[in-house]
Coordinates of C-alpha atoms in Angstrom, one line a residue:
M1 CA -32.7 24.7 111.8
K2 CA -36.4 23.7 111.7
A3 CA -37.6 21.3 114.4
F4 CA -38.6 17.8 113.3
L5 CA -42.4 17.3 112.9
D6 CA -43.5 20.4 114.8
K7 CA -47.0 21.9 114.3
D8 CA -45.8 23.5 111.1
F9 CA -44.2 20.4 109.6
L10 CA -43.9 20.9 105.8
L11 CA -45.6 24.3 106.0
N12 CA -42.7 26.5 104.9
T13 CA -44.6 29.8 104.1
P14 CA -47.1 31.9 106.0
T15 CA -49.8 31.1 103.4
A16 CA -49.2 27.4 103.8
R17 CA -49.5 27.6 107.6
T18 CA -52.8 29.7 107.3
L19 CA -54.3 27.3 104.8
Y20 CA -53.5 24.2 106.8
H21 CA -54.3 25.4 110.3
E22 CA -57.4 27.3 109.4
V23 CA -58.9 24.9 106.8
A24 CA -57.3 21.6 106.0
E25 CA -56.6 20.5 109.6
K26 CA -60.3 20.9 110.5
C27 CA -61.8 19.0 107.5
P28 CA -63.2 15.5 108.2
I29 CA -61.7 12.6 106.4
I30 CA -63.4 10.7 103.6
D31 CA -61.4 7.5 103.0
Y32 CA -62.9 6.3 99.8
H33 CA -60.5 3.5 99.2
C34 CA -58.9 1.2 101.8
H35 CA -58.4 -2.4 102.7
I36 CA -59.4 -2.4 106.3
S37 CA -61.8 -5.0 107.7
P38 CA -65.5 -4.1 108.3
K39 CA -65.6 -7.1 110.7
E40 CA -62.9 -5.6 112.8
I41 CA -64.9 -2.3 112.9
W42 CA -68.0 -4.0 114.0
E43 CA -66.2 -6.0 116.7
N44 CA -64.3 -2.9 117.8
L45 CA -61.1 -4.9 117.7
H46 CA -58.5 -4.2 120.4
Y47 CA -54.9 -5.0 119.5
D48 CA -52.6 -7.1 121.5
S49 CA -49.6 -4.9 120.7
I50 CA -48.2 -2.2 118.5
T51 CA -46.6 -5.0 116.5
Q52 CA -50.0 -6.3 115.5
V53 CA -51.1 -2.9 114.4
W54 CA -47.9 -1.9 112.5
L55 CA -46.4 -5.1 111.3
G56 CA -49.2 -7.6 111.2
G57 CA -50.0 -7.1 107.5
D58 CA -48.1 -4.0 106.3
H59 CA -46.0 -5.0 103.3
Y60 CA -44.7 -1.4 103.1
K61 CA -42.8 -2.0 106.4
W62 CA -41.9 -5.6 105.5
R63 CA -40.3 -4.3 102.3
L64 CA -38.2 -1.7 104.1
M65 CA -37.0 -4.2 106.7
R66 CA -35.9 -6.6 104.0
C67 CA -34.0 -3.7 102.3
A68 CA -32.2 -3.2 105.6
G69 CA -31.2 -6.9 105.6
V70 CA -33.5 -8.0 108.4
S71 CA -34.1 -11.8 108.6
E72 CA -37.6 -12.9 107.5
E73 CA -37.9 -14.4 111.0
F74 CA -38.5 -10.9 112.3
I75 CA -40.8 -9.9 109.5
T76 CA -43.3 -12.6 108.7
G77 CA -41.6 -15.4 110.8
N78 CA -42.0 -16.7 114.3
A79 CA -40.0 -14.2 116.2
S80 CA -41.9 -12.7 119.2
A81 CA -44.0 -9.5 118.8
H82 CA -41.5 -7.7 121.0
D83 CA -38.5 -8.7 118.9
K84 CA -40.2 -7.9 115.6
F85 CA -41.0 -4.4 117.0
V86 CA -37.4 -3.9 118.1
K87 CA -36.1 -4.8 114.7
W88 CA -38.6 -2.4 113.1
A89 CA -37.5 0.4 115.4
E90 CA -33.8 -0.2 114.5
V91 CA -34.7 0.0 110.8
L92 CA -37.0 3.0 111.1
G93 CA -34.4 5.0 113.1
K94 CA -32.2 5.2 110.0
A95 CA -35.0 5.4 107.3
I96 CA -34.1 8.9 106.3
G97 CA -36.1 10.1 103.2
N98 CA -38.6 7.3 103.4
P99 CA -42.3 8.3 103.9
L100 CA -42.7 5.6 106.5
Y101 CA -40.4 7.6 108.8
H102 CA -42.9 10.5 108.6
W103 CA -46.1 8.4 108.7
S104 CA -44.9 6.3 111.7
H105 CA -43.9 9.4 113.7
L106 CA -47.2 11.1 112.8
E107 CA -49.0 8.0 114.1
L108 CA -47.0 8.0 117.3
R109 CA -47.9 11.7 117.9
R110 CA -51.6 11.6 116.9
Y111 CA -52.6 8.3 118.7
F112 CA -50.0 7.8 121.4
D113 CA -48.9 11.4 122.3
Y114 CA -45.3 10.4 121.8
D115 CA -43.2 13.4 120.8
G116 CA -39.8 11.6 120.6
V117 CA -38.3 9.6 117.8
L118 CA -38.4 5.9 117.4
N119 CA -35.1 4.1 117.0
A120 CA -33.0 1.4 118.6
S121 CA -32.5 3.3 121.8
T122 CA -36.1 4.3 122.3
A123 CA -37.7 1.0 121.2
E124 CA -38.5 -0.3 124.7
E125 CA -39.9 3.1 125.8
V126 CA -42.2 3.2 122.8
W127 CA -43.2 -0.5 123.0
N128 CA -44.3 0.0 126.6
L129 CA -46.1 3.3 126.0
C130 CA -48.1 2.1 122.9
N131 CA -49.1 -1.2 124.4
E132 CA -50.3 0.4 127.6
K133 CA -52.6 2.6 125.6
L134 CA -53.7 -0.1 123.2
H135 CA -54.9 -2.2 126.1
R136 CA -57.2 0.6 127.3
E137 CA -60.9 0.1 126.9
D138 CA -61.1 3.3 124.8
F139 CA -58.5 2.2 122.2
G140 CA -60.5 -0.1 120.0
V141 CA -60.6 0.4 116.2
R142 CA -63.8 2.5 116.5
D143 CA -62.1 4.8 118.9
L144 CA -59.1 5.2 116.5
I145 CA -61.5 6.1 113.7
R146 CA -63.3 8.6 115.9
R147 CA -60.0 10.2 117.0
S148 CA -59.1 10.6 113.3
N149 CA -62.3 12.5 112.5
V150 CA -63.3 10.0 109.8
E151 CA -66.7 10.7 108.3
T152 CA -66.8 7.9 105.7
I153 CA -64.9 4.7 105.0
C154 CA -65.2 2.6 101.8
T155 CA -63.8 -0.9 102.2
T156 CA -62.8 -3.2 99.4
D157 CA -65.3 -6.1 98.9
D158 CA -65.7 -9.0 96.5
P159 CA -68.9 -9.7 94.7
I160 CA -69.5 -12.9 96.7
D161 CA -69.2 -11.1 100.0
T162 CA -72.3 -11.2 102.2
L163 CA -71.7 -7.6 103.5
E164 CA -73.0 -8.8 106.9
W165 CA -70.6 -6.6 108.8
H166 CA -71.7 -3.5 106.8
E167 CA -75.3 -4.3 107.6
K168 CA -74.5 -4.5 111.3
I169 CA -72.5 -1.3 111.4
A170 CA -75.2 0.5 109.5
A171 CA -77.8 -0.6 112.0
D172 CA -75.7 0.6 115.0
N173 CA -76.6 4.2 115.8
T174 CA -73.8 4.5 118.4
F175 CA -71.2 4.7 115.6
A176 CA -71.4 7.8 113.5
T177 CA -68.8 7.0 110.8
K178 CA -70.3 5.6 107.6
V179 CA -68.7 2.3 106.6
L180 CA -69.7 1.5 103.0
P181 CA -68.7 -1.4 100.6
A182 CA -66.8 -0.8 97.4
W183 CA -67.2 -3.3 94.5
R184 CA -64.0 -5.1 93.6
P185 CA -64.7 -7.8 90.9
D186 CA -61.2 -8.7 89.9
K187 CA -61.6 -12.4 90.6
A188 CA -64.6 -12.5 88.2
M189 CA -62.6 -10.8 85.5
N190 CA -59.2 -12.5 85.8
I191 CA -60.0 -15.4 83.4
E192 CA -56.4 -16.3 83.0
K193 CA -56.0 -17.3 86.7
E194 CA -55.9 -20.9 87.7
T195 CA -58.5 -20.2 90.4
W196 CA -61.0 -18.6 88.1
L197 CA -63.2 -21.7 87.6
D198 CA -63.5 -22.2 91.3
Y199 CA -64.4 -18.6 91.8
V200 CA -67.1 -18.7 89.1
K201 CA -68.7 -21.7 90.9
K202 CA -68.9 -19.7 94.1
L203 CA -70.4 -16.6 92.3
S204 CA -73.0 -18.9 90.7
E205 CA -74.0 -20.2 94.2
V206 CA -74.2 -16.8 95.7
S207 CA -76.1 -15.2 92.8
G208 CA -78.4 -18.1 92.1
V209 CA -77.5 -17.9 88.4
K210 CA -76.1 -20.9 86.5
I211 CA -72.9 -19.4 84.9
D212 CA -72.5 -21.3 81.6
S213 CA -71.8 -18.3 79.3
F214 CA -70.6 -14.7 79.4
A215 CA -74.2 -13.6 79.2
A216 CA -74.9 -15.6 82.4
L217 CA -71.8 -14.2 84.1
K218 CA -73.1 -10.7 83.4
K219 CA -76.5 -11.6 84.8
A220 CA -74.9 -13.0 88.0
L221 CA -72.8 -9.9 88.4
V222 CA -75.8 -7.6 87.9
N223 CA -77.5 -9.5 90.6
R224 CA -74.6 -8.8 93.0
I225 CA -74.2 -5.2 91.9
D226 CA -77.9 -4.6 92.8
Y227 CA -77.2 -6.3 96.2
F228 CA -74.2 -4.0 96.8
A229 CA -76.3 -0.9 95.7
K230 CA -78.9 -1.8 98.3
H231 CA -76.1 -1.6 100.9
S232 CA -75.2 2.0 99.7
C233 CA -72.3 1.1 97.5
S234 CA -71.6 3.8 95.0
L235 CA -68.1 3.0 93.7
S236 CA -66.1 0.2 92.2
D237 CA -62.4 -0.6 92.1
H238 CA -60.4 -2.6 89.5
A239 CA -56.8 -3.7 89.7
L240 CA -55.4 -4.0 86.2
N241 CA -52.0 -4.6 84.7
Y242 CA -53.0 -1.8 82.3
V243 CA -56.2 -0.5 80.8
M244 CA -56.9 -2.8 77.9
Y245 CA -58.8 -2.1 74.7
A246 CA -59.2 -5.0 72.3
P247 CA -62.8 -5.0 71.1
A248 CA -64.4 -8.3 69.9
S249 CA -67.8 -9.6 68.8
D250 CA -70.2 -11.2 71.3
S251 CA -69.6 -14.5 69.6
E252 CA -65.8 -14.2 70.1
I253 CA -66.3 -13.5 73.8
E254 CA -68.7 -16.4 74.2
N255 CA -66.2 -18.7 72.5
I256 CA -63.4 -17.5 74.8
F257 CA -65.6 -18.1 77.8
A258 CA -66.7 -21.6 76.6
E259 CA -63.1 -22.6 76.1
R260 CA -62.2 -21.4 79.5
L261 CA -65.1 -23.4 81.1
A262 CA -63.6 -26.4 79.3
G263 CA -60.3 -25.8 81.0
K264 CA -58.3 -23.9 78.4
I265 CA -56.3 -20.9 79.7
P266 CA -56.7 -18.0 77.1
D267 CA -53.7 -16.6 75.4
E268 CA -52.8 -12.9 75.9
K269 CA -54.8 -11.7 72.9
S270 CA -58.0 -13.5 74.0
E271 CA -57.5 -12.4 77.6
C272 CA -57.4 -8.8 76.5
K273 CA -60.6 -9.2 74.4
F274 CA -62.4 -10.8 77.4
K275 CA -61.3 -8.1 79.8
T276 CA -62.2 -5.4 77.4
A277 CA -65.7 -6.9 77.2
F278 CA -65.9 -7.3 80.9
M279 CA -64.9 -3.7 81.7
T280 CA -67.2 -2.4 79.0
F281 CA -70.1 -4.3 80.6
A282 CA -69.1 -3.1 84.1
A283 CA -68.8 0.5 83.1
G284 CA -72.3 0.4 81.6
E285 CA -73.7 -0.9 84.9
Y286 CA -71.8 1.8 86.9
S287 CA -73.0 4.5 84.5
K288 CA -76.7 3.4 85.0
R289 CA -76.3 3.7 88.8
N290 CA -74.0 6.9 88.9
W291 CA -71.2 4.8 90.5
V292 CA -67.6 5.8 90.3
M293 CA -65.2 3.5 88.4
Q294 CA -61.7 3.4 89.9
L295 CA -58.9 1.9 87.7
H296 CA -55.6 1.1 89.4
Y297 CA -52.8 0.0 87.1
G298 CA -49.1 0.0 86.6
C299 CA -48.1 -2.7 89.0
H300 CA -46.2 -5.9 88.3
R301 CA -47.1 -8.3 91.1
D302 CA -45.4 -11.2 92.9
N303 CA -42.0 -10.9 91.3
N304 CA -40.2 -13.1 93.8
H305 CA -41.8 -16.5 92.9
T306 CA -40.0 -18.3 95.7
M307 CA -41.5 -16.0 98.4
F308 CA -44.9 -15.9 96.7
K309 CA -45.1 -19.7 97.1
K310 CA -44.3 -19.2 100.8
L311 CA -46.3 -16.1 101.7
G312 CA -48.8 -15.5 98.9
P313 CA -49.8 -12.1 97.4
D314 CA -49.5 -8.6 98.9
T315 CA -46.4 -9.5 100.9
G316 CA -44.0 -6.9 99.5
Y317 CA -42.8 -8.3 96.3
D318 CA -44.4 -6.1 93.7
C319 CA -42.8 -3.4 91.5
V320 CA -43.7 -0.5 89.2
D321 CA -44.6 -1.5 85.7
N322 CA -43.5 0.7 82.7
S323 CA -45.9 -0.8 80.1
A324 CA -49.1 1.1 80.6
P325 CA -50.2 2.1 77.0
S326 CA -51.9 5.4 77.2
V327 CA -53.4 5.0 73.8
Q328 CA -55.4 2.0 74.9
T329 CA -56.6 3.9 78.0
A330 CA -57.9 6.7 75.8
E331 CA -59.5 4.3 73.3
F332 CA -61.3 2.5 76.1
L333 CA -62.7 5.6 77.6
G334 CA -63.5 6.9 74.1
S335 CA -65.5 3.7 73.3
L336 CA -67.5 4.2 76.5
E337 CA -68.2 7.8 75.7
E338 CA -69.3 6.9 72.2
K339 CA -71.8 4.3 73.7
G340 CA -73.0 6.9 76.2
I341 CA -71.9 4.8 79.2
L342 CA -68.8 6.5 80.5
P343 CA -69.1 6.7 84.3
K344 CA -67.3 8.9 86.7
T345 CA -63.8 7.5 86.5
I346 CA -60.6 7.8 88.5
L347 CA -57.3 6.7 86.8
Y348 CA -54.4 5.7 89.1
S349 CA -51.0 4.6 87.7
L350 CA -48.3 3.3 90.0
N351 CA -45.8 4.8 87.6
G352 CA -45.3 8.6 88.1
N353 CA -44.1 8.8 84.5
D354 CA -47.7 8.4 83.5
N355 CA -48.9 11.6 85.1
A356 CA -48.9 13.7 82.0
A357 CA -50.6 11.0 80.0
I358 CA -53.3 10.6 82.6
D359 CA -54.0 14.3 82.8
T360 CA -54.2 14.7 79.1
I361 CA -56.5 11.7 78.8
C362 CA -58.7 13.0 81.5
G363 CA -59.0 16.3 79.7
C364 CA -60.5 14.5 76.6
F365 CA -63.6 13.2 78.4
Q366 CA -64.7 15.8 81.0
S367 CA -68.3 17.1 81.2
D368 CA -70.4 19.3 83.5
T369 CA -72.1 16.4 85.2
C370 CA -70.1 16.7 88.4
A371 CA -69.3 20.4 88.3
P372 CA -67.2 21.9 89.9
V373 CA -65.6 18.5 90.5
S374 CA -63.9 17.0 87.4
K375 CA -65.8 13.9 86.1
I376 CA -62.7 12.1 85.0
Q377 CA -60.1 12.1 87.8
H378 CA -56.4 11.7 88.0
G379 CA -56.2 9.7 91.2
S380 CA -53.9 10.6 94.0
A381 CA -50.3 9.4 94.1
W382 CA -50.6 5.7 94.9
W383 CA -48.5 3.1 96.8
F384 CA -44.9 3.5 95.6
E385 CA -45.8 7.1 94.7
D386 CA -47.5 8.3 97.9
H387 CA -44.4 10.1 99.2
F388 CA -43.5 13.8 99.3
D389 CA -42.1 13.9 95.7
G390 CA -44.8 11.6 94.3
M391 CA -47.7 13.6 95.8
T392 CA -46.1 16.9 94.7
S393 CA -45.5 15.7 91.2
Q394 CA -49.0 14.3 90.8
M395 CA -50.6 17.6 91.9
K396 CA -48.3 19.7 89.8
S397 CA -49.1 17.7 86.8
L398 CA -52.8 17.9 87.5
A399 CA -52.6 21.7 88.0
S400 CA -50.6 22.2 84.9
L401 CA -52.7 20.0 82.5
G402 CA -56.0 19.9 84.3
Y403 CA -57.9 21.4 87.2
L404 CA -56.4 20.9 90.7
A405 CA -59.4 22.6 92.3
G406 CA -61.7 19.8 91.0
F407 CA -59.5 17.0 92.5
V408 CA -61.1 14.5 95.0
G409 CA -57.9 14.3 97.0
M410 CA -56.3 11.6 99.2
L411 CA -57.1 8.0 100.3
T412 CA -55.3 5.7 102.6
D413 CA -55.2 2.5 100.4
S414 CA -54.2 0.9 103.7
R415 CA -54.9 -2.2 105.9
S416 CA -54.2 -0.3 109.1
F417 CA -56.5 1.7 111.3
L418 CA -53.6 4.0 112.2
S419 CA -53.1 5.2 108.6
Y420 CA -55.3 8.2 108.7
P421 CA -52.4 10.6 109.3
R422 CA -51.6 10.0 105.6
H423 CA -54.4 12.4 105.0
E424 CA -52.7 15.0 107.2
Y425 CA -49.4 14.4 105.3
F426 CA -51.2 14.9 102.0
R427 CA -53.0 18.1 103.2
R428 CA -49.7 19.6 104.5
I429 CA -48.1 18.9 101.1
L430 CA -51.1 20.5 99.3
C431 CA -50.9 23.6 101.5
R432 CA -47.1 23.8 101.0
L433 CA -47.5 23.6 97.2
L434 CA -50.2 26.4 97.2
G435 CA -48.2 28.5 99.6
N436 CA -45.0 28.2 97.4
W437 CA -47.0 29.3 94.4
V438 CA -48.2 32.4 96.3
E439 CA -44.7 33.1 97.6
D440 CA -43.2 32.9 94.1
G441 CA -45.9 35.2 92.6
F442 CA -47.5 32.4 90.6
F443 CA -50.9 33.1 92.2
P444 CA -52.2 36.1 94.1
E445 CA -52.6 36.1 97.9
D446 CA -56.3 35.5 97.5
L447 CA -57.0 33.7 100.7
D448 CA -60.7 33.2 100.2
T449 CA -60.1 31.4 96.9
L450 CA -57.1 29.4 98.3
K451 CA -59.1 28.3 101.3
D452 CA -61.9 27.2 99.1
I453 CA -59.5 25.1 97.0
V454 CA -58.0 23.5 100.1
K455 CA -61.4 22.6 101.6
S456 CA -62.6 21.2 98.3
V457 CA -59.5 19.0 97.7
S458 CA -59.3 17.9 101.3
Y459 CA -63.0 17.0 101.7
A460 CA -65.8 18.7 99.8
N461 CA -65.0 17.4 96.3
A462 CA -65.0 13.7 97.5
K463 CA -68.2 14.2 99.3
K464 CA -69.9 15.5 96.2
Y465 CA -68.3 13.2 93.7
F466 CA -69.1 10.0 95.5
G467 CA -72.5 11.2 96.8
F468 CA -71.8 10.5 100.5

């Protein structure tokens, strides 16, 4: 029987062990998409307890606790930090097969040097150990980032953000990790939201542009894109229900915009037309600046309306959507290619059933502009898919229908500064996959080539692709 989480965790062949320990383990981390706070990095936040780190805003954990029947009092309620942690320990101890079991124990090992397992009987021991270390002077968020060998972090930032914390971090030569903004204009695009008019007023104030038309909205956004570019931003991110393609004339879009300014919520057809125009404009701006366009889709959000009213978004009530139309994705990218404005693009679907569609779409629009990295990327297994089977399936599909060696690899997509072992998890699975192919005779035992692939996917491809 193999030991749990030893140094060769997931590495089931000699080739896998060689690739991981000699290459992947040593590569710095480029976390090109996450939701951590640049303000907390600047302030070098120190946490009050392990509960604040692990349960303060992690809807992955909240969801698991609810599935185990834990009262909301111990999740987002008023229970003490200690009692919330104990409940989490009780749940985690039986979470066999869930990636949170692996991630949590990797974090305990990498940051707290705890080699045991967390469950109901060890909760007090782990609570005391972690809190003692978190209260040390050398355990702020900057220290956690340094310990994780993180070279670059891209946060997620709204067009109206001041980027003041990025400015301060960039001017601080005592902190080596690059902390860069990433452009997330969802609030400007989501014309169907009740809050859209209020947001447009704020964007108008920040940009200095009176937004009374779609043309004016684009002008205001260009103003802010230029501001982000001055702060070393080189990538965008969009959260979509699906990639829409419903082309319309300029006059149609201006009419939809005018009606919305007058208070009319657009119907679904008009919404699709507006969002197609918005994304086409955005892609053109990204292409001019050699930015990367990230498209996340396949999520149906806030399904529990009762809890949404109590807790708001991103609290663990989202699900996988089955409605992503691959034809519209292909048509949208094709329209950009035809206009000569297709930027470097990463496609992520929350639904693993979309893997083959994404890989075949990517293959339609590749070019030599990023060689040897693929210009159009199938993004890493995301959110509900970033577990062992999901990561394996995504890479197998990419290898079968595309070019695994040109893949930009893993991201955390996390709100936690302890999430960097997810990169280790991914790299171990990558090395396991390659090792199995060698063991089965699918690929020769060419270690030089294999090592180059592992280094590229773990680190070098992302560095080149994003221009860091």
